[in-house]
Coordinates of C-alpha atoms and ligand atoms in Angstrom, one line a residue:
Chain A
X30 CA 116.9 86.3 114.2
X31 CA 119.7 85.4 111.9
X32 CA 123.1 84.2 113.4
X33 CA 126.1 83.2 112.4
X34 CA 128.3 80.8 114.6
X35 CA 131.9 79.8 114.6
X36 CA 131.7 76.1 116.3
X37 CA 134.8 73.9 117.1
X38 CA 134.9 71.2 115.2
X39 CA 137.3 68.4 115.7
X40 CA 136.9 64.5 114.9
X41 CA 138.3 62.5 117.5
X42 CA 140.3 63.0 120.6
X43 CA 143.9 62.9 119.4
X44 CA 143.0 65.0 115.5
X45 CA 143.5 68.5 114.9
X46 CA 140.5 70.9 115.6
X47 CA 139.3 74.1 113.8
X48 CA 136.1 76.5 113.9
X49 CA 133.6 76.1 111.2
X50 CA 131.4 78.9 110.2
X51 CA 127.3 78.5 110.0
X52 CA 124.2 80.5 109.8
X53 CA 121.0 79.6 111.2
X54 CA 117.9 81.7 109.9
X55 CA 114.9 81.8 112.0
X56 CA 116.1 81.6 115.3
X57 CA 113.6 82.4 118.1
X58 CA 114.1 84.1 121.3
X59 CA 112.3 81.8 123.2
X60 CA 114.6 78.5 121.9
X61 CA 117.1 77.1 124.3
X62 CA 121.1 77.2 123.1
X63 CA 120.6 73.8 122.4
X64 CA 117.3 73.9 121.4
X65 CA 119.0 76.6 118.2
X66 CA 122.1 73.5 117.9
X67 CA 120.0 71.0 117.3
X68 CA 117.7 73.5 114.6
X69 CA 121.4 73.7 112.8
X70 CA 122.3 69.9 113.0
X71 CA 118.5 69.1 111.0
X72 CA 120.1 71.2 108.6
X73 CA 122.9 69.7 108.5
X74 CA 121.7 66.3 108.5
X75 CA 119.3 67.3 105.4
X76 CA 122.5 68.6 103.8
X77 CA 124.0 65.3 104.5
X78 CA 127.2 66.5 106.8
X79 CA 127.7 65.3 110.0
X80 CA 126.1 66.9 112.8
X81 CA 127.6 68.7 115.7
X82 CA 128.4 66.8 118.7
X83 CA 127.7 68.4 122.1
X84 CA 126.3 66.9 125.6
X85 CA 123.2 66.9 126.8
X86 CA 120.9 65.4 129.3
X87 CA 118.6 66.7 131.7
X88 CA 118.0 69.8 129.7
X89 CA 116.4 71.3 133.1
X90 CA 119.7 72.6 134.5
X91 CA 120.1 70.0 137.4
X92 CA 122.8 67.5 135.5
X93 CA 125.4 69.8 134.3
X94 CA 126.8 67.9 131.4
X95 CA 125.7 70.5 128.7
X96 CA 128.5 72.8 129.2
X97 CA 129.5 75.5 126.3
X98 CA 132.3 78.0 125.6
X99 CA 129.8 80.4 124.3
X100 CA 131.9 84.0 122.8
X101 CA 133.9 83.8 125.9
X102 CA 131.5 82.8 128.8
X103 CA 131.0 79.4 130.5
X104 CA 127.3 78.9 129.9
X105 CA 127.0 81.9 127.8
X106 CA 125.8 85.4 129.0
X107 CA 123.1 84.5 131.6
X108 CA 123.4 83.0 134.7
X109 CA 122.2 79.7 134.3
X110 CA 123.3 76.1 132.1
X111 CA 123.4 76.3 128.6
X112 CA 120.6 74.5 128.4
X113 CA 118.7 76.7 130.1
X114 CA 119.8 79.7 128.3
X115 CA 117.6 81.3 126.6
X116 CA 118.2 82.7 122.5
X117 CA 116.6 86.1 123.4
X118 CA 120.3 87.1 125.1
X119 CA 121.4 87.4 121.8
X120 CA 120.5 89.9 118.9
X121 CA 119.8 89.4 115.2
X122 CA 123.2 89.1 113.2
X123 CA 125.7 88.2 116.3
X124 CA 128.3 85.9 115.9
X125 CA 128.6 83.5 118.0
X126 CA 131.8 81.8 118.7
X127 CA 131.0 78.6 120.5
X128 CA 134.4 76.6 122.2
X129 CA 134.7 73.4 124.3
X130 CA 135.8 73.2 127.7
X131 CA 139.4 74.1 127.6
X132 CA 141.1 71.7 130.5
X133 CA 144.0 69.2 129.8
X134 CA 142.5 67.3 132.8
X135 CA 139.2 67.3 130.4
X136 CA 139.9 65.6 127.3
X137 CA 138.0 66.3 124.2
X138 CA 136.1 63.4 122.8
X139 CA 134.7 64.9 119.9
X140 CA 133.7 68.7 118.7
X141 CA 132.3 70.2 121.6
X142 CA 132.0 66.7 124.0
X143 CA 134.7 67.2 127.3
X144 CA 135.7 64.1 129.0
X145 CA 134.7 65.2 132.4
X146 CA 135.7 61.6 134.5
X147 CA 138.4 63.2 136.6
X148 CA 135.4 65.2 138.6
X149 CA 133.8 61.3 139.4
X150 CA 137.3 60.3 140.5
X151 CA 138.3 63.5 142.3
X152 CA 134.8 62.3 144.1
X153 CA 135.5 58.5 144.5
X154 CA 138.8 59.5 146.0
X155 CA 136.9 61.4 149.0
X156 CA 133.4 63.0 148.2
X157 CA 131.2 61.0 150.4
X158 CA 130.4 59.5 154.0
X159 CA 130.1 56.0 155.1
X160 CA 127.3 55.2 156.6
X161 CA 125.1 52.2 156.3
X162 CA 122.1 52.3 154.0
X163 CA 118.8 50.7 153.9
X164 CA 116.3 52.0 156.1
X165 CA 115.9 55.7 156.0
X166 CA 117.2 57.0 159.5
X167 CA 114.9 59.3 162.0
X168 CA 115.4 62.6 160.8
X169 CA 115.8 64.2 163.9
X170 CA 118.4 61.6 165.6
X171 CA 121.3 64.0 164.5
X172 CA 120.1 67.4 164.9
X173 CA 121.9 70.1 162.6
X174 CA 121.6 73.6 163.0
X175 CA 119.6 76.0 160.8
X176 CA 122.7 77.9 159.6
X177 CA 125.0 74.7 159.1
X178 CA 122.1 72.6 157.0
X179 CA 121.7 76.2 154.7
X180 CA 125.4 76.0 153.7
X181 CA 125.6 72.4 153.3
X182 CA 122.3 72.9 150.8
X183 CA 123.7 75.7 149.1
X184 CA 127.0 74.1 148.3
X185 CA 125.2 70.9 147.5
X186 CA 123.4 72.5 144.6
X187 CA 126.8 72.1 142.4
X188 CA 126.0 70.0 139.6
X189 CA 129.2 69.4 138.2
X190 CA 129.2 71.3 135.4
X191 CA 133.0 72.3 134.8
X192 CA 132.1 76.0 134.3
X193 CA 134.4 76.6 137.1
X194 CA 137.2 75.2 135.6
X195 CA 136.5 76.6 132.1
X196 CA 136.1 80.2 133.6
X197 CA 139.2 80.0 135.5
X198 CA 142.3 81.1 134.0
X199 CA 144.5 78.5 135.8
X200 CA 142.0 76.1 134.4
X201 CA 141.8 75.0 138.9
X202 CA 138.7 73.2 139.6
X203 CA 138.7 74.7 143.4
X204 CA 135.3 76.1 143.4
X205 CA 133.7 72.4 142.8
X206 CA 136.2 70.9 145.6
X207 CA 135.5 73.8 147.6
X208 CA 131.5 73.0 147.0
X209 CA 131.9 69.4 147.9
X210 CA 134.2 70.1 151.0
X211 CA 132.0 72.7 152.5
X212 CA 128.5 70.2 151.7
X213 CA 129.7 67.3 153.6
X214 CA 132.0 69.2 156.4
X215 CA 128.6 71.4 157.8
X216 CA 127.0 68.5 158.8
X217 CA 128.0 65.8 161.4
X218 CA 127.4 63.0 158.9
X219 CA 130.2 64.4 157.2
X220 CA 132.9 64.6 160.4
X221 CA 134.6 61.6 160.9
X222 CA 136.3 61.6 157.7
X223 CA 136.4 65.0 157.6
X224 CA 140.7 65.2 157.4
X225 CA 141.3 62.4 155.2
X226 CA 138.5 63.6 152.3
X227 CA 140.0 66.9 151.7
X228 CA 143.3 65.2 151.3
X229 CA 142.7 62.9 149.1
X230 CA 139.9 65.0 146.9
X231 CA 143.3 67.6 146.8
X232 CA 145.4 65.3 145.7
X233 CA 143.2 63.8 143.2
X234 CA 142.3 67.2 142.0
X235 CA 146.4 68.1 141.6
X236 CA 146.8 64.8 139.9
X237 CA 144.1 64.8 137.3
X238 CA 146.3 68.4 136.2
X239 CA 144.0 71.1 137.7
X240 CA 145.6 74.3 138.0
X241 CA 146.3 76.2 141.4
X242 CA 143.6 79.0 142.8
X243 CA 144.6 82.4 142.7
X244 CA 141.6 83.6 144.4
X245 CA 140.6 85.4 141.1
X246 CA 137.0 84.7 141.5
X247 CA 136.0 84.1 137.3
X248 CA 134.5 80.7 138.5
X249 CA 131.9 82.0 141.0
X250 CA 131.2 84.6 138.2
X251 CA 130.3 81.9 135.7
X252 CA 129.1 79.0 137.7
X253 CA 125.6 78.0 137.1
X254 CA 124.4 77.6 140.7
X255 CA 125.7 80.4 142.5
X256 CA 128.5 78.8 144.5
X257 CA 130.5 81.6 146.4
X258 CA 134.0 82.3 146.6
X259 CA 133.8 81.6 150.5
X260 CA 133.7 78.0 149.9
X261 CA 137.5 77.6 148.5
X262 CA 138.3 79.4 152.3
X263 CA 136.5 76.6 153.5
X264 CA 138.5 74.1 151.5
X265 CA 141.7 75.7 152.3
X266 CA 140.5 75.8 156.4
X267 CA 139.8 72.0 156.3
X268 CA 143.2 70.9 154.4
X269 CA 144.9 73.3 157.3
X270 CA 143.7 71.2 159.6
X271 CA 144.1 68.0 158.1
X272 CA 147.9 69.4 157.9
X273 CA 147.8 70.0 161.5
X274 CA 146.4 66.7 162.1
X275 CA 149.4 65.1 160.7
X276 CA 147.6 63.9 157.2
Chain B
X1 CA 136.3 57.5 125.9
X2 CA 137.5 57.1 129.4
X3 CA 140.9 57.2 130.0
X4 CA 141.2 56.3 133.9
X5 CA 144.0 57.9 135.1
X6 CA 145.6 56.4 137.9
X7 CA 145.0 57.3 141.5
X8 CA 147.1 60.0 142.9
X9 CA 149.6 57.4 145.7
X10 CA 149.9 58.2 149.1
X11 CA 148.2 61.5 149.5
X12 CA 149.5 64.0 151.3
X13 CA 148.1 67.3 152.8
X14 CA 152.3 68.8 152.3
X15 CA 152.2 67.7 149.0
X16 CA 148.8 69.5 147.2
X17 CA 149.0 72.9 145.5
X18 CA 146.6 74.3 148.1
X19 CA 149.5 73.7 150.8
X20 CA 152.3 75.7 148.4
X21 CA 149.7 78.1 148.1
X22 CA 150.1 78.3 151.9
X23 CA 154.2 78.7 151.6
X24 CA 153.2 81.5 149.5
X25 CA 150.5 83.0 151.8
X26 CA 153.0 83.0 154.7
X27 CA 155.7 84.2 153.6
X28 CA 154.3 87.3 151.6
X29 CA 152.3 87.7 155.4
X30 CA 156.0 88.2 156.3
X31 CA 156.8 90.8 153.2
X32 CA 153.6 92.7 154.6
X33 CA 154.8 93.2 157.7
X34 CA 158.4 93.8 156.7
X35 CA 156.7 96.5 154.2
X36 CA 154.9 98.0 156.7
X37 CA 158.0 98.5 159.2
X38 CA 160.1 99.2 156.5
X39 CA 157.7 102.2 155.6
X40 CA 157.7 103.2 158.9
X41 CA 161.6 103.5 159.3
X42 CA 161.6 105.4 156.0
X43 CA 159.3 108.0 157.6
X44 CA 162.0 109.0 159.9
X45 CA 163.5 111.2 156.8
X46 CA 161.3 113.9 157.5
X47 CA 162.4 114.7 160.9
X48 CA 166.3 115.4 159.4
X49 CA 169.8 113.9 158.9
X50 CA 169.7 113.1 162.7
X51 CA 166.9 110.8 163.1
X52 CA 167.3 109.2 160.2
X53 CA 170.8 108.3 161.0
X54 CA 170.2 107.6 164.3
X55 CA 167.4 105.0 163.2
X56 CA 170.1 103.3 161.0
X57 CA 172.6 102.9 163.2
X58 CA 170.0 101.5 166.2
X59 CA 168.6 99.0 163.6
X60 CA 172.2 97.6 163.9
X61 CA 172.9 98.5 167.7
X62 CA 169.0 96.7 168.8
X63 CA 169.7 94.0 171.3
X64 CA 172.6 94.5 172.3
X65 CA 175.0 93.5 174.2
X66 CA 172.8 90.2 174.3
X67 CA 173.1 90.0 170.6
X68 CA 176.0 91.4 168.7
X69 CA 176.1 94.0 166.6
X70 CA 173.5 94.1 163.7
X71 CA 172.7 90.4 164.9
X72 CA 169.1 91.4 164.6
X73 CA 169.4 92.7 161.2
X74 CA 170.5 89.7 160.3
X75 CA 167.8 87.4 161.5
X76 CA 165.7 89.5 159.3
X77 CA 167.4 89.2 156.6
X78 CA 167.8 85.7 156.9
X79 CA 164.3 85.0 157.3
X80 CA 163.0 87.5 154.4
X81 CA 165.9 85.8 151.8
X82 CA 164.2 82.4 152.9
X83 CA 161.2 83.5 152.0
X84 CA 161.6 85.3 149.1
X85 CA 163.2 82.3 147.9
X86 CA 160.1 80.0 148.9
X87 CA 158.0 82.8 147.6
X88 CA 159.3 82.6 144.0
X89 CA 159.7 78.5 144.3
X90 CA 156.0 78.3 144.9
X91 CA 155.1 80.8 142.7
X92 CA 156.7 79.9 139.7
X93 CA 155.9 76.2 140.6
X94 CA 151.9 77.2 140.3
X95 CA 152.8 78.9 136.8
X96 CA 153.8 76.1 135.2
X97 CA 150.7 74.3 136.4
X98 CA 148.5 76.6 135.2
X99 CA 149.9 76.6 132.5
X100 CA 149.9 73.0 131.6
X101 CA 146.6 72.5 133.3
X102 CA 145.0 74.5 130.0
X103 CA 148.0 73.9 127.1
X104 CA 145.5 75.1 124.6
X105 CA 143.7 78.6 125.2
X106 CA 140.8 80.0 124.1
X107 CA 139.8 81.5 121.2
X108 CA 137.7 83.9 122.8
X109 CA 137.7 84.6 126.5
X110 CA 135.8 87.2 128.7
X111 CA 136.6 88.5 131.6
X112 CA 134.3 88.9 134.4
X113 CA 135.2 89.3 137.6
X114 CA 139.1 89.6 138.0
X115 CA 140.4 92.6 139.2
X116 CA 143.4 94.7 137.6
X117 CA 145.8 93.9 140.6
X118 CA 144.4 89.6 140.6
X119 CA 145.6 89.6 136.7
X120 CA 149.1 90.9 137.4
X121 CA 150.3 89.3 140.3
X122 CA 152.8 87.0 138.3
X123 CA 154.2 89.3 136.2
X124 CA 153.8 92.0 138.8
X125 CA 155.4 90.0 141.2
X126 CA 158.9 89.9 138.8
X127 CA 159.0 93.3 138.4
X128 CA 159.3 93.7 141.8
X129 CA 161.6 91.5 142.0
X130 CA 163.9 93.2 139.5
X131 CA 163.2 96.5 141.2
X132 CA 164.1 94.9 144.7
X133 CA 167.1 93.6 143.0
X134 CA 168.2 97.2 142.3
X135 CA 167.2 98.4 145.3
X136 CA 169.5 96.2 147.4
X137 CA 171.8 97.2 144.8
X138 CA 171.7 101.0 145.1
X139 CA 171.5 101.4 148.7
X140 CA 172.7 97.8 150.5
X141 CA 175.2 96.2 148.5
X142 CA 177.1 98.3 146.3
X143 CA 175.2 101.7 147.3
X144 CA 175.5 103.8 143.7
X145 CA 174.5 107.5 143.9
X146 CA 172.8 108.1 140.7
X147 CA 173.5 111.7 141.2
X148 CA 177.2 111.2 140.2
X149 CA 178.5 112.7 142.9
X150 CA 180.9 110.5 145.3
X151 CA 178.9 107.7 147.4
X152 CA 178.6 109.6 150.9
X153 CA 178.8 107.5 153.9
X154 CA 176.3 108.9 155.8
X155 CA 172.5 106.6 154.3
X156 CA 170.7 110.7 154.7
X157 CA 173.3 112.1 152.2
X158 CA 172.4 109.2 149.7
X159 CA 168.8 108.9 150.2
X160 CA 168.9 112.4 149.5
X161 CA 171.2 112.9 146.5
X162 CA 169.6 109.7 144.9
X163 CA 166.1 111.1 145.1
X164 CA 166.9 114.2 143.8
X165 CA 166.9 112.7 140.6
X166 CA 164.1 112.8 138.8
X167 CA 164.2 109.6 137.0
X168 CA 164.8 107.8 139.9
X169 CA 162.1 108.7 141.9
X170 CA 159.5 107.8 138.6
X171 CA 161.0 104.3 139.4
X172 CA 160.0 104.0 142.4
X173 CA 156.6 105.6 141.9
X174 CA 156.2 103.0 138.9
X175 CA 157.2 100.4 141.4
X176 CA 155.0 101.5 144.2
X177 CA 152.0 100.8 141.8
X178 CA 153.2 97.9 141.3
X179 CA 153.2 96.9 145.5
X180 CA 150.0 98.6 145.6
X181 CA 148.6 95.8 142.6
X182 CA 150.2 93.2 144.4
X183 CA 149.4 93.9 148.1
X184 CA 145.6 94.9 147.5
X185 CA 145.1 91.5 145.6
X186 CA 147.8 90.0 148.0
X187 CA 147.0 90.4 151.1
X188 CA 143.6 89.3 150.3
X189 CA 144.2 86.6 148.4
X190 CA 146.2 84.9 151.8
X191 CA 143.5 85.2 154.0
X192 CA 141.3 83.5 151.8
X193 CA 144.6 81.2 151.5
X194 CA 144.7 80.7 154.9
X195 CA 141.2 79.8 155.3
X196 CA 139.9 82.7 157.7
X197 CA 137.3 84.2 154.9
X198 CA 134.7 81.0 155.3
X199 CA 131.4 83.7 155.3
X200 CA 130.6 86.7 153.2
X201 CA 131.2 89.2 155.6
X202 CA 135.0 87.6 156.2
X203 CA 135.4 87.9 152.5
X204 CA 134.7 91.0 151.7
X205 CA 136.7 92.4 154.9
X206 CA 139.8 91.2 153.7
X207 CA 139.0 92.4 150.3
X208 CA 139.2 96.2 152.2
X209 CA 142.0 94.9 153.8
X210 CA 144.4 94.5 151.0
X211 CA 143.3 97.9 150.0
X212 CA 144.3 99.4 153.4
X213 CA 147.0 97.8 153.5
X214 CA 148.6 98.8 150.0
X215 CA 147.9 102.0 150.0
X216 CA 149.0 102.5 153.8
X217 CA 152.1 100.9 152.5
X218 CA 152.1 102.4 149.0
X219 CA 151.7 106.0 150.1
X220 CA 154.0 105.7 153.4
X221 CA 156.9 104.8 150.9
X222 CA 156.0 107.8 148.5
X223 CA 156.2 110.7 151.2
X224 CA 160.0 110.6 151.6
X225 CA 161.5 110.2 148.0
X226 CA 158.2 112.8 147.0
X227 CA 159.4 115.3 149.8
X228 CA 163.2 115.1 148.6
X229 CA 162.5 115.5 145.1
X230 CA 160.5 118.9 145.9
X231 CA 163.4 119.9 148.3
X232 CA 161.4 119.6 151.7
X233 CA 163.6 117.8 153.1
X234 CA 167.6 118.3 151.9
Ligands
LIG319 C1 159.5 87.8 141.6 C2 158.8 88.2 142.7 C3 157.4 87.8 143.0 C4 156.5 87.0 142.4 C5 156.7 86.3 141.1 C6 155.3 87.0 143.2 C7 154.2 86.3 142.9 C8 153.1 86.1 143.7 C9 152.0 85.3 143.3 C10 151.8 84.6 142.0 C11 151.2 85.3 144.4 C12 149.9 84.6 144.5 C13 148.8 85.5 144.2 C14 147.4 84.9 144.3 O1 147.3 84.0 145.2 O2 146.6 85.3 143.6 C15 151.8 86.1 145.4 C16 151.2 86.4 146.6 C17 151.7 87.3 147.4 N1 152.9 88.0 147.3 FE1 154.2 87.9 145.8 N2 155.5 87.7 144.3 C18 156.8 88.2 144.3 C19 157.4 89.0 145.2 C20 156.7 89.5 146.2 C21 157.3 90.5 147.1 C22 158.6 91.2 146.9 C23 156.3 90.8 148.0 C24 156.4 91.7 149.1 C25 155.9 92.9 149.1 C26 155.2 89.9 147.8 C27 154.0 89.8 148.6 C28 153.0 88.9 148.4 C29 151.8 88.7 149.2 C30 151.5 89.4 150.5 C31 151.1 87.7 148.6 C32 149.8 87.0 149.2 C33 149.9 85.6 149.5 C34 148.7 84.8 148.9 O3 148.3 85.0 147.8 O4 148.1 84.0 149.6 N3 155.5 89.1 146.7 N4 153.0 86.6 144.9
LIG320 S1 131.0 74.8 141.3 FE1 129.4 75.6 139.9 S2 130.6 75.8 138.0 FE2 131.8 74.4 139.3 S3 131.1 72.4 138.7 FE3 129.8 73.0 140.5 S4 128.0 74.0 139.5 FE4 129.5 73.8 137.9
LIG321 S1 121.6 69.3 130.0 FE1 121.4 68.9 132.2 S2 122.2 70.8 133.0 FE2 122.1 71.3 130.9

């Protein structure tokens, strides 16, 4: 198929942006969105202009730095990373507008690269459980039930991505807190510092310039793994308490 | 890149958004049930000048002699003037972080799962506080018959003349769609606030919920200025 995309273009953090218009002939359904990016920036490079700059890593859908404004949607029309997305969700002749992440608390670096560090420090600040390491502990020491270990994997699965925050018209990142929250607080590993995480991952999340939730529900819509809604209840439950508890 | 930001000092649970979203889930809780009593007492037109009255007056007379008179009525008011005031505070205070958190918007945006009454809450939300503002006006403050006849004393008289106005009542029909926007999206939105929607079946309950709820509200209101505009009640 023959497309023609309107990509964001900017130079450098603090220069003026704009979209800059390409076709790419010879697309095939079976390419990745990235595979059909990098299939433009060869032909750029032969051209002698300067590529496209966008994230990448894993490319299997499990890192989550490959995030893309794609004509509106976080990760484009399918449910899945835009690495994983496959060109056959489009039609021969679409255009294709294709935006960064748009969040103050995510800088741009360059064209289509986010600075996503306030997610690491929104998890420094609270995202994990002190325990000692080394040897592997016996597994069945601290029993967790069925039901608890299922939403704790579930909400686990989040890999960081941002969609949430792109999606979201308050630009909140509430659905990834609400992941973390709910994947350490269902299992006892993750009780002791159960009041004093949520509190300082909120904090960190207001200070880095996230939005508020309205409980709209556009980040469960375009997130990549599934994460429900329910999980910001969970978040708002455990900061309750922590309120109670005097944090 | 990496700009490191600093650490956010001292945190707080008071001081996070999620706790002024909880301001905000209370006291619209509050408005809810205020509605819903409100509604209730409004009902009382239909059986006549008499019970209508009467229900006026006892509002004031509740309580008494252990509290004076319309003591009660002023508690409430008290408390729903707090909160209103809290209500807008923490609303508008949420705004203007949303609207710094993404200073430079989209090109193109799709929406995919908001619903109608989710979008409008903010803007929703002042129009019904202008309308309120009017309301206290026409039949609290001032009291203005907008039939331009002389303000009776008697609340049946003006309920009645005002209502008889055709204009009037299209205001608060526009208005009641309005509540029904912003309690169906509301009153959901404070239970998942409040944290009591932590499984899918909790969820999508209070999703019904807010629906019950407005349009138990919504349609309550619209029987008595409905029935006086079609002279069933006079
Ligand atoms: C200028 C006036 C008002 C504004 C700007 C306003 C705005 C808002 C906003 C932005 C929300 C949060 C929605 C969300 O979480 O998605 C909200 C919630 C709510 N409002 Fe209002 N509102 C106003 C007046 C009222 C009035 C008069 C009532 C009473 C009927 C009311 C009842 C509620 C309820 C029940 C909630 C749910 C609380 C929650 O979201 O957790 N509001 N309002
Ligand atoms: S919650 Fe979903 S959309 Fe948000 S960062 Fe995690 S995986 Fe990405
Ligand atoms: S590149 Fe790793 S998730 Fe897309």
């Amino acid at each position: 198929m023959r497309l023609t995309l309107k990509i964001w273009r900017q130079a450098g953090p603090d220069v003026a942006g704009d979209f800059v218009t390409y076709q790419v002939d010879d697309v095939s359904g079976d390419m990745s969105f990235l595979e059909m990016l990098d299939v433009l920036n060869e032909q750029l490079n032969s051209e002698g202009k300067e590529p496209i700059a966008f994230d990448s890593d894993c490319r299997e859908g499990i890192c989550g730095m490959c995030g893309l404004m794609i004509s509106g949607l976080a990760h484009g029309p399918e449910v899945t990373t835009t690495c994983q997305l496959h060109m056959r969700s489009f039609s021969d002749g679409d255009t294709i507008t294709v935006e960064p992440w748009r969040a103050d608390a995510f800088p741009i670096i360059r064209d289509l690269i986010v600075d996503r560090s306030a997610f690491d420090r929104i998890i420094q600040a609270g995202g994990f459980i002190t325990v000692n390491t080394g040897a592997a502990p016996e597994a069945h020491s601290v029993p967790v039930p069925k039901a608890n270990a299922d939403r704790a994997f579930d909400s686990a699965k989040c890999i960081g991505c941002g969609a949430c925050v792109a999606a979201c018209p308050n630009a909140s990142a509430m659905l990834f807190l609400g992941a973390k929250i709910t994947h350490l607080g269902e299992v006892p590993q993750g009780q002791p510092e159960r009041d004093s995480r949520v509190v300082k991952m909120v904090a960190q999340h207001d200070h880095e310039g996230f939005g508020g939730c309205t409980n709209i529900g556009e980040c469960s819509a375009a997130c990549p793994k599934e994460i429900p809604q329910d999980v910001i209840s969970t978040l708002n439950k455990d900061l309750r308490t922590a309120l109670r508890h005097g944090y | 890149m990496a700009t490191t930001t600093s650490p956010a000092t001292r945190p707080t649970a008071r001081s996070t958004t999620i706790a002024l979203k909880m301001v905000m889930a209370v006291t619209g809780a509050i408005f809810a049930l205020f509605v819903l009593a409100h509604m209730y007492g409004n009902l009382k037109l239909l059986w006549g000048e008499e019970a209508y009255n009467d229900y006026a007056h006892h509002l004031r007379t509740i309580g008494e002699p252990m509290l004076p008179y319309a003591g009660l009525l002023w508690v409430l008011r008290i408390v729903l003037l707090v909160s209103l005031v809290a209500h807008l505070w923490a609303a508008f205070t949420l705004w203007g972080r949303a609207e710094r958190a993404r200073s430079h918007k989209y090109a193109v945006k799709k929406r995919v799962r908001q619903s109608l009454s989710s979008r409008w809450m903010r803007w929703g939300g002042v129009f019904i506080f202008v309308f309120l503002v009017w309301h206290l006006i026409e039949f609290t403050i001032v009291r203005v018959d907008v039939s331009g006849k002389p303000v009776p004393d008697n609340p049946f008289q003006l309920v009645v003349d005002s209502f008889q106005v055709w204009w009037l009542t299209l205001i608060y029909v526009v208005a009641m769609l309005a509540l029904y926007m912003h309690l169906a999206h509301g009153v959901f939105s404070l239970n998942q606030t409040l944290g009591w929607t932590n499984t899918k079946g909790t969820y999508a309950r209070a999703k019904v919920l807010g629906h019950v709820v407005a349009a138990v509200v919504v349609v309550g209101f619209l029987i008595p200025p409905l029935a006086v505009l079609f002279r069933l009640v006079k």
